[in-house]
GROMACS .gro file of C-alpha atoms in nm:
model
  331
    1UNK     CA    1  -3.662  -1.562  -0.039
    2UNK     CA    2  -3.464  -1.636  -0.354
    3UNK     CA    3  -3.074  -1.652  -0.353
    4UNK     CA    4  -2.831  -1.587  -0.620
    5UNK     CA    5  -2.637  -1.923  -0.729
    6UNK     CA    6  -2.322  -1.700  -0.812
    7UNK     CA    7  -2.236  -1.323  -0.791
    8UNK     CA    8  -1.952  -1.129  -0.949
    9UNK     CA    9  -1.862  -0.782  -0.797
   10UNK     CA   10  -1.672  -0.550  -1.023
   11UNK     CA   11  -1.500  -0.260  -0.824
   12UNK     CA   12  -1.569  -0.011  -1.114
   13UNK     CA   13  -1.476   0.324  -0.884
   14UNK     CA   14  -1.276   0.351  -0.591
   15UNK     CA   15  -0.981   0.590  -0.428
   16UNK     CA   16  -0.679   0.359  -0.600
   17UNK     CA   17  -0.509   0.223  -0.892
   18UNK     CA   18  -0.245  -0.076  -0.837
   19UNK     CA   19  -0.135  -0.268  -1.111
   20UNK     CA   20   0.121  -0.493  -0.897
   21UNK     CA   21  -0.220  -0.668  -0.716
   22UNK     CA   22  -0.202  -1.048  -0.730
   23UNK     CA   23  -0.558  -1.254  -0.812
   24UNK     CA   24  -0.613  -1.443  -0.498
   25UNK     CA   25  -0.783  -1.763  -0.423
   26UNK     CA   26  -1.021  -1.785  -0.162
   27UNK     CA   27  -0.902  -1.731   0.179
   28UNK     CA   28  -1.094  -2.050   0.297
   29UNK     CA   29  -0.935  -2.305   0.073
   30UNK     CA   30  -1.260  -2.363  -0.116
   31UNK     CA   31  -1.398  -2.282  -0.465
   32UNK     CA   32  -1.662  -2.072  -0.360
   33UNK     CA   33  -1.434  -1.726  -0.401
   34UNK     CA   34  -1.159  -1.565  -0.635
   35UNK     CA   35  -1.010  -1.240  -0.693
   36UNK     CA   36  -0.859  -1.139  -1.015
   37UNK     CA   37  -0.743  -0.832  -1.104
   38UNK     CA   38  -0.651  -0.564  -1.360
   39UNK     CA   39  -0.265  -0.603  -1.307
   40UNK     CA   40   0.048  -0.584  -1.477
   41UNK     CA   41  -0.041  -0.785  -1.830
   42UNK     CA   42  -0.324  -0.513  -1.866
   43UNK     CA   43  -0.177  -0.181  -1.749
   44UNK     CA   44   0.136  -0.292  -1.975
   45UNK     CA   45  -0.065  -0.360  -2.249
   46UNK     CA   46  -0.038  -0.137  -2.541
   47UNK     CA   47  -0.422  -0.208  -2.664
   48UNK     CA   48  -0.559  -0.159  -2.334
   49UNK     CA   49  -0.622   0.217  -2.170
   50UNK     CA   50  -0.561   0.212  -1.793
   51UNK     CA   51  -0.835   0.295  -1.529
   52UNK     CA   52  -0.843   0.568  -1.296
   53UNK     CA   53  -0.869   0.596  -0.957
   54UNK     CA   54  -1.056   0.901  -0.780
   55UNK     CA   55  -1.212   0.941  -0.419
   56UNK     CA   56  -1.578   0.756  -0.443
   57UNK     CA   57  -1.699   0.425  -0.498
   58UNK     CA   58  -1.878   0.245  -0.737
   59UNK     CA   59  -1.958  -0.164  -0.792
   60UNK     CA   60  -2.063  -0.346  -1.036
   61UNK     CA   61  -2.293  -0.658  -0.864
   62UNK     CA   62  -2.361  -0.938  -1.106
   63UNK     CA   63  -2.614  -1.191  -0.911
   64UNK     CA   64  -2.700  -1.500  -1.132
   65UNK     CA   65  -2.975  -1.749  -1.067
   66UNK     CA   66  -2.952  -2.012  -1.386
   67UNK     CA   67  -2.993  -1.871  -1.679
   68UNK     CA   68  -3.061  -1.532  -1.536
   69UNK     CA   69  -2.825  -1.200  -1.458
   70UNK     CA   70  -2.961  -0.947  -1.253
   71UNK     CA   71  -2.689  -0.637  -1.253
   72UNK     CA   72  -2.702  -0.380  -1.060
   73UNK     CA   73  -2.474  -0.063  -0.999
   74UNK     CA   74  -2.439   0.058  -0.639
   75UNK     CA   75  -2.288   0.402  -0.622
   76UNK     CA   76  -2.160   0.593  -0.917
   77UNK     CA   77  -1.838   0.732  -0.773
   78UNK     CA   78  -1.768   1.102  -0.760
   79UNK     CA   79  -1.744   1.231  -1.146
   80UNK     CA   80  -1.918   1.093  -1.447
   81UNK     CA   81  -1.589   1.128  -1.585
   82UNK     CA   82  -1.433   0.843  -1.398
   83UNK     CA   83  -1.737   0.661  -1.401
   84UNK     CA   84  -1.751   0.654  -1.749
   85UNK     CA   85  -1.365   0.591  -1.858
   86UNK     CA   86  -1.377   0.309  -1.645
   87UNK     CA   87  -1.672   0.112  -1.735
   88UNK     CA   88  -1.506   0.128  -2.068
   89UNK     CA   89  -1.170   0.030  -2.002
   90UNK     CA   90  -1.333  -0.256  -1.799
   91UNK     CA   91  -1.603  -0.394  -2.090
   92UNK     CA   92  -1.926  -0.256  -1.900
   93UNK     CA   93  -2.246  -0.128  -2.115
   94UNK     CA   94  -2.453   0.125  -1.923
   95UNK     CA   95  -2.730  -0.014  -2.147
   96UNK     CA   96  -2.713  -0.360  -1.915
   97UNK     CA   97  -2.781  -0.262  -1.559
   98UNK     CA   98  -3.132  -0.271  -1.454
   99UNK     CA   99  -3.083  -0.120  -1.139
  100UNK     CA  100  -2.904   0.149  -0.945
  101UNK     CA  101  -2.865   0.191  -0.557
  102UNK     CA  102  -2.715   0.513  -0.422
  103UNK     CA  103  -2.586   0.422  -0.082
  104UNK     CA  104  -2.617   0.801   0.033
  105UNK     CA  105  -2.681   1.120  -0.101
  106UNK     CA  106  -2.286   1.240  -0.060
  107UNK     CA  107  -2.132   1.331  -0.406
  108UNK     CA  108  -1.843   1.098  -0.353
  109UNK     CA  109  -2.114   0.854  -0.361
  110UNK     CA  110  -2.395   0.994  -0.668
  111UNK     CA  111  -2.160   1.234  -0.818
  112UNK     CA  112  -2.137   1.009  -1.157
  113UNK     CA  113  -2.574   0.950  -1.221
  114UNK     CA  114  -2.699   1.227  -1.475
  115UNK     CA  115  -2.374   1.083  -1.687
  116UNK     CA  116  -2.431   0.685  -1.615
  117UNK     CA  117  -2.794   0.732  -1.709
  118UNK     CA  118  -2.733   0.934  -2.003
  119UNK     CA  119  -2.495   0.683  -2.146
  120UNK     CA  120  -2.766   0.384  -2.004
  121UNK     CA  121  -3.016   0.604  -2.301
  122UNK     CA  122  -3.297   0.444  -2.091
  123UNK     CA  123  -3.549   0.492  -1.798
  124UNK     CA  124  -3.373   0.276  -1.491
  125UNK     CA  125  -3.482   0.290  -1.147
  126UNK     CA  126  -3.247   0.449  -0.889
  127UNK     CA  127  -3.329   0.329  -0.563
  128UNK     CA  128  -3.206   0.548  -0.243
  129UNK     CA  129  -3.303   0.702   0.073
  130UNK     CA  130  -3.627   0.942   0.077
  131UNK     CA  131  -3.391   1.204   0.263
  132UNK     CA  132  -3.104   1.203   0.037
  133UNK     CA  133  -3.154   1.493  -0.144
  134UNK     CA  134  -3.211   1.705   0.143
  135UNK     CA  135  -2.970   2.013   0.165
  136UNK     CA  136  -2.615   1.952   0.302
  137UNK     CA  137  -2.383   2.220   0.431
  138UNK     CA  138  -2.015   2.159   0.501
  139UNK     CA  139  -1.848   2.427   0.763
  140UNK     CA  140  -1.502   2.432   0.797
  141UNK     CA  141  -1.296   2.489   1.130
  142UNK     CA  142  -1.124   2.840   0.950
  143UNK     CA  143  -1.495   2.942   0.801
  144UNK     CA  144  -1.545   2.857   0.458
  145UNK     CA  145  -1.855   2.698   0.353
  146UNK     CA  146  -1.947   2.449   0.103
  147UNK     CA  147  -2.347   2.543   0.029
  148UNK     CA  148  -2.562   2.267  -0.066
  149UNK     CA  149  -2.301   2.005  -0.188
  150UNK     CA  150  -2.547   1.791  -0.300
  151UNK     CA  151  -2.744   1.984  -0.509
  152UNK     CA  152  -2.718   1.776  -0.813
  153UNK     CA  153  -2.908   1.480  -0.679
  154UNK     CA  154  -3.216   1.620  -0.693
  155UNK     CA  155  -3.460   1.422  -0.749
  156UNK     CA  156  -3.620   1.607  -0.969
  157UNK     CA  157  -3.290   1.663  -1.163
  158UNK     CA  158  -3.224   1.297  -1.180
  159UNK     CA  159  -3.579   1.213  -1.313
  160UNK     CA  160  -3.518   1.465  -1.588
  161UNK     CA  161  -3.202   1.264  -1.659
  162UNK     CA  162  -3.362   0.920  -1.734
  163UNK     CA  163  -3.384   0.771  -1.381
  164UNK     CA  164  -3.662   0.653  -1.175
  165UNK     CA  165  -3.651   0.672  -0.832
  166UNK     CA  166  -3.739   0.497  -0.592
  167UNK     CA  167  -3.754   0.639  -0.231
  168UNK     CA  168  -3.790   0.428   0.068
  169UNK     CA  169  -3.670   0.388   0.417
  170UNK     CA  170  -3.735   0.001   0.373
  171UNK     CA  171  -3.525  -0.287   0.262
  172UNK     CA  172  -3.562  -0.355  -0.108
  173UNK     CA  173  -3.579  -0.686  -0.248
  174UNK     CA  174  -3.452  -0.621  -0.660
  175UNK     CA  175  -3.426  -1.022  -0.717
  176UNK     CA  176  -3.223  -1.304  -0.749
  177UNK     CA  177  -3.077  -1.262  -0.326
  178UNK     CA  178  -2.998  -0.904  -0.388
  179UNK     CA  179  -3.190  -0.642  -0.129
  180UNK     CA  180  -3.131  -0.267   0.020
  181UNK     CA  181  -3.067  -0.299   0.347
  182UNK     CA  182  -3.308   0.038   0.406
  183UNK     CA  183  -3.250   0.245   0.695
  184UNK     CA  184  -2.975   0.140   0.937
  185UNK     CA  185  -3.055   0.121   1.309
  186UNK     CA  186  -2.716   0.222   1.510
  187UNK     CA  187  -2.760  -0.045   1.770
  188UNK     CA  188  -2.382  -0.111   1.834
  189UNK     CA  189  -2.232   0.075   2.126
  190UNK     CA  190  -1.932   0.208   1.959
  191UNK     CA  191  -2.090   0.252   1.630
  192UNK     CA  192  -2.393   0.460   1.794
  193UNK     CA  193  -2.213   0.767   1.916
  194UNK     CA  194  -2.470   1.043   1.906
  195UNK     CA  195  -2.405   1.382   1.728
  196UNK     CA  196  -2.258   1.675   1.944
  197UNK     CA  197  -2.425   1.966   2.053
  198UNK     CA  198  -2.384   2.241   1.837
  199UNK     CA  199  -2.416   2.623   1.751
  200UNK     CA  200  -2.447   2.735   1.410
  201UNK     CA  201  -2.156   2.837   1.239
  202UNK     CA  202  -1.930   2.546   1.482
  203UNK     CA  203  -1.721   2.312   1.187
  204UNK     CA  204  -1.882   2.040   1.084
  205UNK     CA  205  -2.189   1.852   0.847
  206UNK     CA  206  -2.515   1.976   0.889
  207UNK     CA  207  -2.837   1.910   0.702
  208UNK     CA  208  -3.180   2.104   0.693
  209UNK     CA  209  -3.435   1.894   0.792
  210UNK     CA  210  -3.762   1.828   0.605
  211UNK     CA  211  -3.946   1.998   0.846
  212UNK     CA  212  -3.692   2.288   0.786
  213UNK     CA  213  -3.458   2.221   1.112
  214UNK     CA  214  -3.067   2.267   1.075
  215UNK     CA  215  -2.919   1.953   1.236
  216UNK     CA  216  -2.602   1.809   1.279
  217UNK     CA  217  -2.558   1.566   0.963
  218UNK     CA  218  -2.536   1.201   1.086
  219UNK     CA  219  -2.621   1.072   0.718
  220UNK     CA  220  -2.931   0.863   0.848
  221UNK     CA  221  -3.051   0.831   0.467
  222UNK     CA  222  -2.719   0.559   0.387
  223UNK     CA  223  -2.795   0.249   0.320
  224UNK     CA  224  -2.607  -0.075   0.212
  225UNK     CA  225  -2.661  -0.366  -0.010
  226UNK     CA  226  -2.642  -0.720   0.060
  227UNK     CA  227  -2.649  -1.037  -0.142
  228UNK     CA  228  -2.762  -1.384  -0.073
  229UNK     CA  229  -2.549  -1.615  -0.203
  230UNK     CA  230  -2.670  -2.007  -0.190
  231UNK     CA  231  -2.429  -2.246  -0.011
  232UNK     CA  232  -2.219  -1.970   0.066
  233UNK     CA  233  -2.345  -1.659   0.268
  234UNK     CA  234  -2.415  -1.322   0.256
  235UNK     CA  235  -2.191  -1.063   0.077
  236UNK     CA  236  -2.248  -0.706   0.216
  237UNK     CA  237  -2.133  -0.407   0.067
  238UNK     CA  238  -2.119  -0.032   0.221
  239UNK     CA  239  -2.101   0.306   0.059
  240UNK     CA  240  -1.918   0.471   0.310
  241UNK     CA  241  -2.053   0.289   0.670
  242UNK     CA  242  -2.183   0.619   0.853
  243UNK     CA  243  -2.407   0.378   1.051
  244UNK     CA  244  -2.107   0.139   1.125
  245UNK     CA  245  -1.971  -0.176   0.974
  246UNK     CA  246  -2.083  -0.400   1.215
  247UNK     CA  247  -2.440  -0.242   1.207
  248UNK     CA  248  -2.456  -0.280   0.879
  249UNK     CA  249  -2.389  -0.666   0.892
  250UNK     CA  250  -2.678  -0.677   1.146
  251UNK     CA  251  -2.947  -0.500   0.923
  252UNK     CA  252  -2.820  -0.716   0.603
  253UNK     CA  253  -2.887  -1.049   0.827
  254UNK     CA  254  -3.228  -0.899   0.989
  255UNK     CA  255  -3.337  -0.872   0.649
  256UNK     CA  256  -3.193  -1.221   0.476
  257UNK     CA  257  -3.174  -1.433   0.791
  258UNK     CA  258  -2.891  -1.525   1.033
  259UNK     CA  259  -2.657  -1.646   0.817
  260UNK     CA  260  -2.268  -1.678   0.773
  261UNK     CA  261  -2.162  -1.282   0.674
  262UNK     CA  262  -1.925  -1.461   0.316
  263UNK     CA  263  -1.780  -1.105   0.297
  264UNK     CA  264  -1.799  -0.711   0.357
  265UNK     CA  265  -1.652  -0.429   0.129
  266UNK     CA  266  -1.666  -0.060   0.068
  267UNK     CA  267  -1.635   0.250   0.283
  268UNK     CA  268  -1.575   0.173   0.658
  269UNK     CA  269  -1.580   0.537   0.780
  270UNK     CA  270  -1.281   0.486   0.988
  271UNK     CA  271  -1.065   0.726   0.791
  272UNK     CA  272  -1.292   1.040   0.930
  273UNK     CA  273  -1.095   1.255   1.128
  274UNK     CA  274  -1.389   1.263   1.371
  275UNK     CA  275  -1.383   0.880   1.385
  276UNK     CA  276  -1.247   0.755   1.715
  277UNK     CA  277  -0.943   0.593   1.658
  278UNK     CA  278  -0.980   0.302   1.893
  279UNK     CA  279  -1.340   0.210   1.627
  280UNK     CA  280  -1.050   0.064   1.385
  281UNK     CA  281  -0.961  -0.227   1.674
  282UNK     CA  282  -1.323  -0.250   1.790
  283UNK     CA  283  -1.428  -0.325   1.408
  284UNK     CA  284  -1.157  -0.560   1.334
  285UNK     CA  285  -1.228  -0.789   1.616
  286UNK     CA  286  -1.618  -0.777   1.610
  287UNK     CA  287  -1.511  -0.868   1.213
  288UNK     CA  288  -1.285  -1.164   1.352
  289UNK     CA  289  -1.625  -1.303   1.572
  290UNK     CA  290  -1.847  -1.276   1.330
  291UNK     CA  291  -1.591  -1.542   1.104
  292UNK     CA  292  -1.664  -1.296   0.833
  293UNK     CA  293  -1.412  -1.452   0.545
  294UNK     CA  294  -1.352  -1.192   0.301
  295UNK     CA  295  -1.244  -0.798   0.393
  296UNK     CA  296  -1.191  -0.586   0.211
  297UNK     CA  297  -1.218  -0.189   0.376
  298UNK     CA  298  -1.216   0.071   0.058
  299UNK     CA  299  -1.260   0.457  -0.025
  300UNK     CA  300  -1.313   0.640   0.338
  301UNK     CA  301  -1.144   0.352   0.549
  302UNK     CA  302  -0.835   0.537   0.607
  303UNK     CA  303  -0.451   0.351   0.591
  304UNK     CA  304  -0.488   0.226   1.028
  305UNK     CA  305  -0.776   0.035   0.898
  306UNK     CA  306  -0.601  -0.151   0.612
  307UNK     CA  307  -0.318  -0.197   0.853
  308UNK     CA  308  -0.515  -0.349   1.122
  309UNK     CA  309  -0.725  -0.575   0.933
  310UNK     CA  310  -0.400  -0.690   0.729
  311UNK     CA  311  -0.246  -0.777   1.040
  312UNK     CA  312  -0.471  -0.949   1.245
  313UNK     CA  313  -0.687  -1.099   0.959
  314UNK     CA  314  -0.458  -1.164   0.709
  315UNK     CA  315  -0.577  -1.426   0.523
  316UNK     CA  316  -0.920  -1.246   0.542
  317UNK     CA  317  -0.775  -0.925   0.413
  318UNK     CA  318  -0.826  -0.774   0.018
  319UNK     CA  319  -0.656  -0.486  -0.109
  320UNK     CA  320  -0.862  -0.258  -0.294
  321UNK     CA  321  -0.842  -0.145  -0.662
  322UNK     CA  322  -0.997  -0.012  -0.913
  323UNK     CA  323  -1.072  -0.364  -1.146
  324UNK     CA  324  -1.097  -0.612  -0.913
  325UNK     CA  325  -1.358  -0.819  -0.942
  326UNK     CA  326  -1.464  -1.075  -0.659
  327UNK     CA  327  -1.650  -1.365  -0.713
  328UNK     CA  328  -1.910  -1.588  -0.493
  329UNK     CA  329  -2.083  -1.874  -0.549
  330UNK     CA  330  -2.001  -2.261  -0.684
  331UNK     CA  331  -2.224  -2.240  -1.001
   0.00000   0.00000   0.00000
C-alpha cells in the first residue's frame, strides 16, 4: 500500500468558533505534528471575515506523496451556507478536491453537498455507504415527528447535482495512504450495545429497511476515514462514531495494518443522551492503551468527553475549532 509523506487536515465545519485557541506543538516533542489556528490576529483583523460555527462537521484532508496532493473533503457539515462561507474565509476552492466521503447519511453530516458540488462546477465522486439514503424517521418522546430527514441525499438528487457516487460497504483506497474504512464491525463490548426492542410510535431513530422493514436506526451505513502517514502512523477521523471510537481505530488498522493510531478526531457519539455515561471513561482509557498521541473529540462528543480526555490525557488533548488545521508527517 502507498502512504502519504505528509497530511494537512483543515477543520472546515464543526459545532465551535474560538478565537483565543493557541497553535500547539506536537504533544510528543517531535516534528512530526503542529496545530495552528485561526485565532486572535485573524478574527481581529479588519480584512479578514470570521468563520462560523454550526452543529456538523466537515474536514479538509490534504495527503501529499512528493510532488503530489490528493484532497479530499469528508463530510460537508449541516448547511451549504456554512460550508460555503467558510471555505472562503479559510482560502479553499471547491474546484480542488477530487474526492468527497460522507461519513453517514445524517444531515449534520451531508447537509452542505448539492451546494459544495455546485460551487466545485464539476463531476466529483462522492463516496458513502450503499444504505445512506434510505428513509430516516425521528420520533420524539412528546410525539412529533421529523419525516424522512434525509431526504435530500438522494442519490439520485445528488447525481443531478454534479456528484458521482460511489456506493460500497467496502474500504476504499482513493490514493496516496488515504482509504474508507467501509462498514464498521461493532466488536467492542461497550461500543456493541444492541438496539432496544421497540413498538412503533416509542421515541427514537428508526429507518425503513431496503427490504421495506421499519427498524430501530443504529446508523450501520457510517463509515470513517483513515490516513497512512509514513514514519508516523495512522490518522483516523470519524463523522459522528455511531459504531464507537475504539471500533473505528480497529477497522482503520484491519485495513492499513497494525500500526501506531498518530491521532483520532471528529464525532465521538458520547454527547447522545442515549449514550451511557460511563462509555466517556471506557473510551478515554482504551484511548490511553492504544498510546494514541493526538485527541481531539468534536461535534456530537458532548462537554464530559472534552473534560475527561483533558484531564487524564492532557498533553494528548486538542480543542476543537472551526480553522484549525493539524498537520502529520516530516516531509
Amino acid at each position: 500500500m502507498f502512504q502519504a509523506d505528509s497530511v494537512t487536515i483543515t477543520v472546515l465545519v464543526e459545532n465551535q468558533v474560538d478565537m483565543l485557541l493557541p497553535d500547539q506543538a506536537s504533544p510528543t516533542g517531535g516534528d512530526d505534528h503542529c496545530v495552528t489556528r485561526y485565532g486572535l490576529i485573524e478574527h481581529f483583523d479588519p480584512k479578514r471575515v470570521p468563520p462560523q460555527a454550526e452543529n456538523g462537521i466537515s474536514f479538509l484532508v490534504e495527503a501529499v506523496r512528493g510532488r503530489h496532493t490528493l484532497r479530499v473533503l469528508f463530510d460537508v457539515g449541516l448547511t451549504g451556507t456554512v460550508l460555503a462561507h467558510n471555505m472562503r474565509v479559510l482560502g479553499v476552492d471547491p474546484a480542488t478536491i477530487d474526492h468527497v466521503v460522507i461519513s453517514h447519511g445524517h444531515p449534520d453530516h451531508f447537509g452542505g453537498i448539492h451546494r459544495f458540488l455546485d460551487l466545485a462546477g464539476r463531476r466529483i465522486p462522492v463516496a458513502t455507504h450503499a444504505d445512506a439514503e434510505l428513509p430516516r424517521y425521528a420520533v420524539m418522546g412528546d410525539g412529533r415527528t421529523s419525516p424522512v430527514y434525509n431526504a435530500a441525499f438522494g442519490f439520485g438528487e445528488v447525481e443531478k447535482s454534479g456528484g458521482v457516487p460511489v456506493l460500497t460497504r467496502d474500504s476504499l483506497d482513493l490514493g496516496w495512504g488515504v482509504h474508507t474504512t467501509g462498514e464498521i464491525p461493532r466488536e467492542v463490548p461497550f461500543e456493541a450495545g444492541a438496539a432496544p426492542a421497540f413498538s412503533p410510535g416509542d421515541p427514537g431513530l428508526y429507518q425503513v429497511s431496503a427490504e421495506g422493514r421499519l427498524r430501530r436506526d443504529e446508523v450501520m451505513d457510517e463509515m470513517g476515514l483513515v490516513v497512512d502517514v509514513k514514519d508516523v502512523g495512522l490518522v483516523v477521523l470519524t463523522g459522528c462514531a455511531h459504531a464507537g471510537v475504539i471500533n473505528t481505530i480497529a477497522q482503520a488498522r484491519a485495513v492499513c495494518g497494525p500500526k501506531p493510531v498518530r491521532a483520532v478526531m471528529g464525532g465521538f457519539h458520547l454527547g447522545f443522551p442515549t449514550t451511557p455515561a460511563e462509555n466517556v471513561g471506557l473510551t478515554t482509557d482504551a484511548l490511553a492503551e492504544l498510546e494514541v498521541a493526538t485527541v481531539m473529540p468534536m461535534h456530537c462528543s458532548g462537554l464530559h468527553t472534552h473534560a475527561r480526555v483533558a484531564r487524564d490525557l492532557a498533553s494528548n488533548y486538542v480543542q476543537p475549532a472551526v480553522g484549525t488545521v493539524l498537520r502529520f508527517g516530516r516531509s
